Short mmCIF file of C-alpha atoms in Angstrom, two decimals:
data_model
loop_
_atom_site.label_atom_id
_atom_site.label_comp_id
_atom_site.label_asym_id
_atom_site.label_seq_id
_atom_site.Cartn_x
_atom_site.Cartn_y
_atom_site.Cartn_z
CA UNK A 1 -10.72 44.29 -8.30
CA UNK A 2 -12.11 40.92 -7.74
CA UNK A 3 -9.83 37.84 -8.61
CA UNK A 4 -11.80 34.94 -10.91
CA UNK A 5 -12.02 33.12 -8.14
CA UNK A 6 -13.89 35.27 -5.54
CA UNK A 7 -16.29 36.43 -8.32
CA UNK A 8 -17.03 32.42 -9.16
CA UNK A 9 -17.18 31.74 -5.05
CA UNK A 10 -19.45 34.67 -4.33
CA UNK A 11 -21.29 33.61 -7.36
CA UNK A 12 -21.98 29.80 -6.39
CA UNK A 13 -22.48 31.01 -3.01
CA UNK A 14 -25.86 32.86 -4.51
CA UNK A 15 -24.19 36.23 -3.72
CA UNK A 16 -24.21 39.07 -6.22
CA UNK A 17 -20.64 39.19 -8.17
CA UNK A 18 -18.77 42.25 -9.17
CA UNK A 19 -19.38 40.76 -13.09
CA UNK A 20 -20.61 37.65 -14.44
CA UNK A 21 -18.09 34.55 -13.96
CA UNK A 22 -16.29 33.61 -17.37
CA UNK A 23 -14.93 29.93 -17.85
CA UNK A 24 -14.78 27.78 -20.95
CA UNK A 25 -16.52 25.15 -19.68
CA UNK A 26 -14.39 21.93 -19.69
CA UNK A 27 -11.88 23.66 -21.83
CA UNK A 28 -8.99 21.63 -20.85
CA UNK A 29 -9.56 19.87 -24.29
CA UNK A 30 -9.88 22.95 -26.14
CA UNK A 31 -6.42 23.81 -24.16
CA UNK A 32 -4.97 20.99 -25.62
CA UNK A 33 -6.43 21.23 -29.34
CA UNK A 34 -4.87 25.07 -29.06
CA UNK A 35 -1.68 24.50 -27.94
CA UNK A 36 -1.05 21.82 -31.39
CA UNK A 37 -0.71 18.95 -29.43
CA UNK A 38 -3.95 15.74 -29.28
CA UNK A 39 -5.36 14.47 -26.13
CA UNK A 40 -3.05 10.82 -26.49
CA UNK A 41 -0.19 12.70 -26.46
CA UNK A 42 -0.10 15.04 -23.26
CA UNK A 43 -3.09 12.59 -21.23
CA UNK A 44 -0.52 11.29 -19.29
CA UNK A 45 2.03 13.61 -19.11
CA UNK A 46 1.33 16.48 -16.56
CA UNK A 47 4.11 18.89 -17.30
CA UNK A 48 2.52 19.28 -21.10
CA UNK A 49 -1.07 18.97 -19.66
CA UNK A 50 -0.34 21.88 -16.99
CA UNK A 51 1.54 23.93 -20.08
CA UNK A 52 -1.40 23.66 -22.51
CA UNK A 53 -3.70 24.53 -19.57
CA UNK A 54 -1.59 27.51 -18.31
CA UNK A 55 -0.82 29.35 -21.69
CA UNK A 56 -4.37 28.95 -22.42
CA UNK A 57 -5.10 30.37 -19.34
CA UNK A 58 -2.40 33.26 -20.09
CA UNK A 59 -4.39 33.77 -23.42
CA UNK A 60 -7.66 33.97 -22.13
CA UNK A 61 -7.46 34.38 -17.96
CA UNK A 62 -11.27 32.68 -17.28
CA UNK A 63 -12.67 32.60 -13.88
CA UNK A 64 -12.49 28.75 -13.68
CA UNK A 65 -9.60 26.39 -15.09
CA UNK A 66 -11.35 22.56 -16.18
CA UNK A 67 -8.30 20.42 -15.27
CA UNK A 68 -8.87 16.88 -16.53
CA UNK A 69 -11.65 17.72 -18.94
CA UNK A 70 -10.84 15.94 -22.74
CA UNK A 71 -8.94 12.88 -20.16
CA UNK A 72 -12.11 12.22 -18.44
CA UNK A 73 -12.38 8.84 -20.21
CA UNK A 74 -8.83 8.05 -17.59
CA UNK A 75 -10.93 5.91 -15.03
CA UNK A 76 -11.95 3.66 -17.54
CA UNK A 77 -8.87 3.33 -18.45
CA UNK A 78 -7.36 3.02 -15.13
CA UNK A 79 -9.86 -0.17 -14.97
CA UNK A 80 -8.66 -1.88 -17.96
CA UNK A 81 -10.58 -0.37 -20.73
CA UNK A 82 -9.48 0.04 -24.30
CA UNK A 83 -9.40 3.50 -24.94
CA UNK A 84 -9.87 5.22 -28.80
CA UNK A 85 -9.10 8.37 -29.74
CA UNK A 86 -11.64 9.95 -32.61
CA UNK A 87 -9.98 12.76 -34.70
CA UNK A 88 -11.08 16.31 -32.97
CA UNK A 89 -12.85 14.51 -30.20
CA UNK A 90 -12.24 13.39 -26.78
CA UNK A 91 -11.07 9.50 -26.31
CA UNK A 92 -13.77 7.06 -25.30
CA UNK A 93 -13.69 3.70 -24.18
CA UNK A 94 -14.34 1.30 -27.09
CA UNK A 95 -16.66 -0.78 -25.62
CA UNK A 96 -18.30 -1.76 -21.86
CA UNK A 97 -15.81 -2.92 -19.13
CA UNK A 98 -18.04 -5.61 -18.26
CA UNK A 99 -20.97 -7.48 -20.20
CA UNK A 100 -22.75 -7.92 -17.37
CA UNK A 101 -24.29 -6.07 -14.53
CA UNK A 102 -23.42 -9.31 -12.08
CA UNK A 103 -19.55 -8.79 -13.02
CA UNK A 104 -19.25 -5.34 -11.14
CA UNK A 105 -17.60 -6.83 -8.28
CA UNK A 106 -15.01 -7.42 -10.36
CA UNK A 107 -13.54 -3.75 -10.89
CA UNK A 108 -11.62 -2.09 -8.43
CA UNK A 109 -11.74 1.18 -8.24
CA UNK A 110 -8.45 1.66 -6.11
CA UNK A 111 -6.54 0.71 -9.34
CA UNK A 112 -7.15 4.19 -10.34
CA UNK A 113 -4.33 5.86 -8.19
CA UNK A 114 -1.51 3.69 -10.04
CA UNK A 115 -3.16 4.86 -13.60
CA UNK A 116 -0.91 7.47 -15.70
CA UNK A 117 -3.19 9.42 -17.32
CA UNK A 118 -5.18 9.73 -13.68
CA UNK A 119 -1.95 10.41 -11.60
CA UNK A 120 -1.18 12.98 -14.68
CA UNK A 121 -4.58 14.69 -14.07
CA UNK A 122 -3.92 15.30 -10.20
CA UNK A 123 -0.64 16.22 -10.57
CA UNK A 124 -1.50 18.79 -13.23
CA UNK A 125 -4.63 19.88 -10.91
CA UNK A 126 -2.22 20.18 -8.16
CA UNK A 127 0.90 22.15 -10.60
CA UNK A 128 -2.43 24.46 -12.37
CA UNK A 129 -3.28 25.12 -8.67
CA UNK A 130 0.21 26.13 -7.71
CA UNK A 131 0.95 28.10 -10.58
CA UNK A 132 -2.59 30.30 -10.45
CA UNK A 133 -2.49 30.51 -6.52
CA UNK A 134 -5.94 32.89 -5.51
CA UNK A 135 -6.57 33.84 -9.04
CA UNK A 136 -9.30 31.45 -10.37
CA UNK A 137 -10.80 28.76 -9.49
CA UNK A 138 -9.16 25.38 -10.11
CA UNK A 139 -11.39 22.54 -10.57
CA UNK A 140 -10.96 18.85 -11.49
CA UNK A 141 -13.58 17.32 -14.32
CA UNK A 142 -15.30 13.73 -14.34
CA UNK A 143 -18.32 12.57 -15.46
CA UNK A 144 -21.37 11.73 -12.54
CA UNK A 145 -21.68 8.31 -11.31
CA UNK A 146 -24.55 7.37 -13.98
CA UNK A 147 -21.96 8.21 -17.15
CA UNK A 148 -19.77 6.51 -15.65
CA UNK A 149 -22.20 3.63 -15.22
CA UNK A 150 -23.19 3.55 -18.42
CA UNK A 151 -19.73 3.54 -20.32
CA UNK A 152 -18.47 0.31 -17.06
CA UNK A 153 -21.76 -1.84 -18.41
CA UNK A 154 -23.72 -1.63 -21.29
CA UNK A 155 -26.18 1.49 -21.01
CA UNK A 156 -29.00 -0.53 -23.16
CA UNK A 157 -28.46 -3.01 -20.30
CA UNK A 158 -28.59 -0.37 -17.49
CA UNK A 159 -31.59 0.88 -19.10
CA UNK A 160 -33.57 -2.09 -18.83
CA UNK A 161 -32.11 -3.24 -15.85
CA UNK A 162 -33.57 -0.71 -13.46
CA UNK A 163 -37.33 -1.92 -14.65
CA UNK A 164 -36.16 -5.66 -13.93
CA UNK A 165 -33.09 -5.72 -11.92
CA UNK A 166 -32.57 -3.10 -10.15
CA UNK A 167 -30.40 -4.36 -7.30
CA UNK A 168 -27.54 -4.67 -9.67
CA UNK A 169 -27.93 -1.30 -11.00
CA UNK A 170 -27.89 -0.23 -7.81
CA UNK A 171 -24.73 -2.19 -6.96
CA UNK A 172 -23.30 -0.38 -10.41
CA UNK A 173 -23.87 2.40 -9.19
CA UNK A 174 -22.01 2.33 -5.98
CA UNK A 175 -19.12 1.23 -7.77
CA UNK A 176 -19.06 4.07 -10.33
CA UNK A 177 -19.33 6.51 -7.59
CA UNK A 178 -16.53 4.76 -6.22
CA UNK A 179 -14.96 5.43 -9.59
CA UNK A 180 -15.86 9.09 -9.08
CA UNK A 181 -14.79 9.99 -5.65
CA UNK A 182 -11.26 8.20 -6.11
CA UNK A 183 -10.96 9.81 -9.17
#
């Protein structure tokens, strides 16, 4: 019998599975929400985070485990920005890092690595991993360079930016993919 993980490889490899893959796609905040606990209190804390991931995983074994999905708002915090928590919802950031597109030079993505809540999300990739060896696939979540552009600067600025200005979008965008591959 095929493990999760082979039927998800063999399936994004445009091979033909044993079954269809089955994953709850970014369920790491549906993890949480099950287990009784809210995304503020385990997002930084990867022994809970792995636990509500794993006995989710123990109740229903999917194909792929979202690690980090629910916390994906943790680079923006990891740059400074205020971070609210809406009941049943994942946290956001409360506003733009930056009010304007010329102040992008002045985040730095390396800050991410001494963040909590992102150290808590590769360590609980890493423990998930550990604990589920060859039997699914174990993936990290975080949103594409242009989300994360958008929630860094104002989006209605982005927006009209790339008709006028489209150097410093550009520029914003290098740094949120920044944002992305360190996270």
């Amino acid at each position: 019998m095929a493990t999760g993980r082979e039927v998800v490889l063999a399936a994004l490899n445009l091979e033909e599975p044993p079954r269809v893959p089955v994953m709850a796609w970014g369920g790491g905040m549906w993890a949480v929400y099950h287990s009784g606990a809210s995304i503020r209190e385990v997002m930084d804390k990867p022994e809970e985070l792995t636990r509500c991931i794993l006995d989710m995983y123990e109740a229903l074994p999917y194909d792929v485990v979202f690690v980090g999905s629910g916390v994906t708002v943790a680079p923006l915090a990891a740059l400074g920005a205020e971070i609210e928590y809406p009941e049943g919802s994942s946290p956001t950031n409360k506003k733009a890092l930056i009010e304007n597109l010329d102040d992008v030079e002045s985040l730095d993505p390396g800050a991410l690595a001494e963040h909590p809540a992102v150290r808590a999300v590769w360590e609980t990739a890493g423990r998930v991993r550990s604990a589920l060896g060859e039997r699914t696939l174990v993936t990290a979540v975080c949103w594409g360079p242009f989300s994360v552009a958008g929630r860094l600067a104002n989006m209605g600025e982005c927006m009209m930016a790339m008709i006028d200005a489209p150097e410093k979008v550009h520029r914003l965008l290098k740094t949120a993919t920044e944002v992305c591959w360190q996270y």
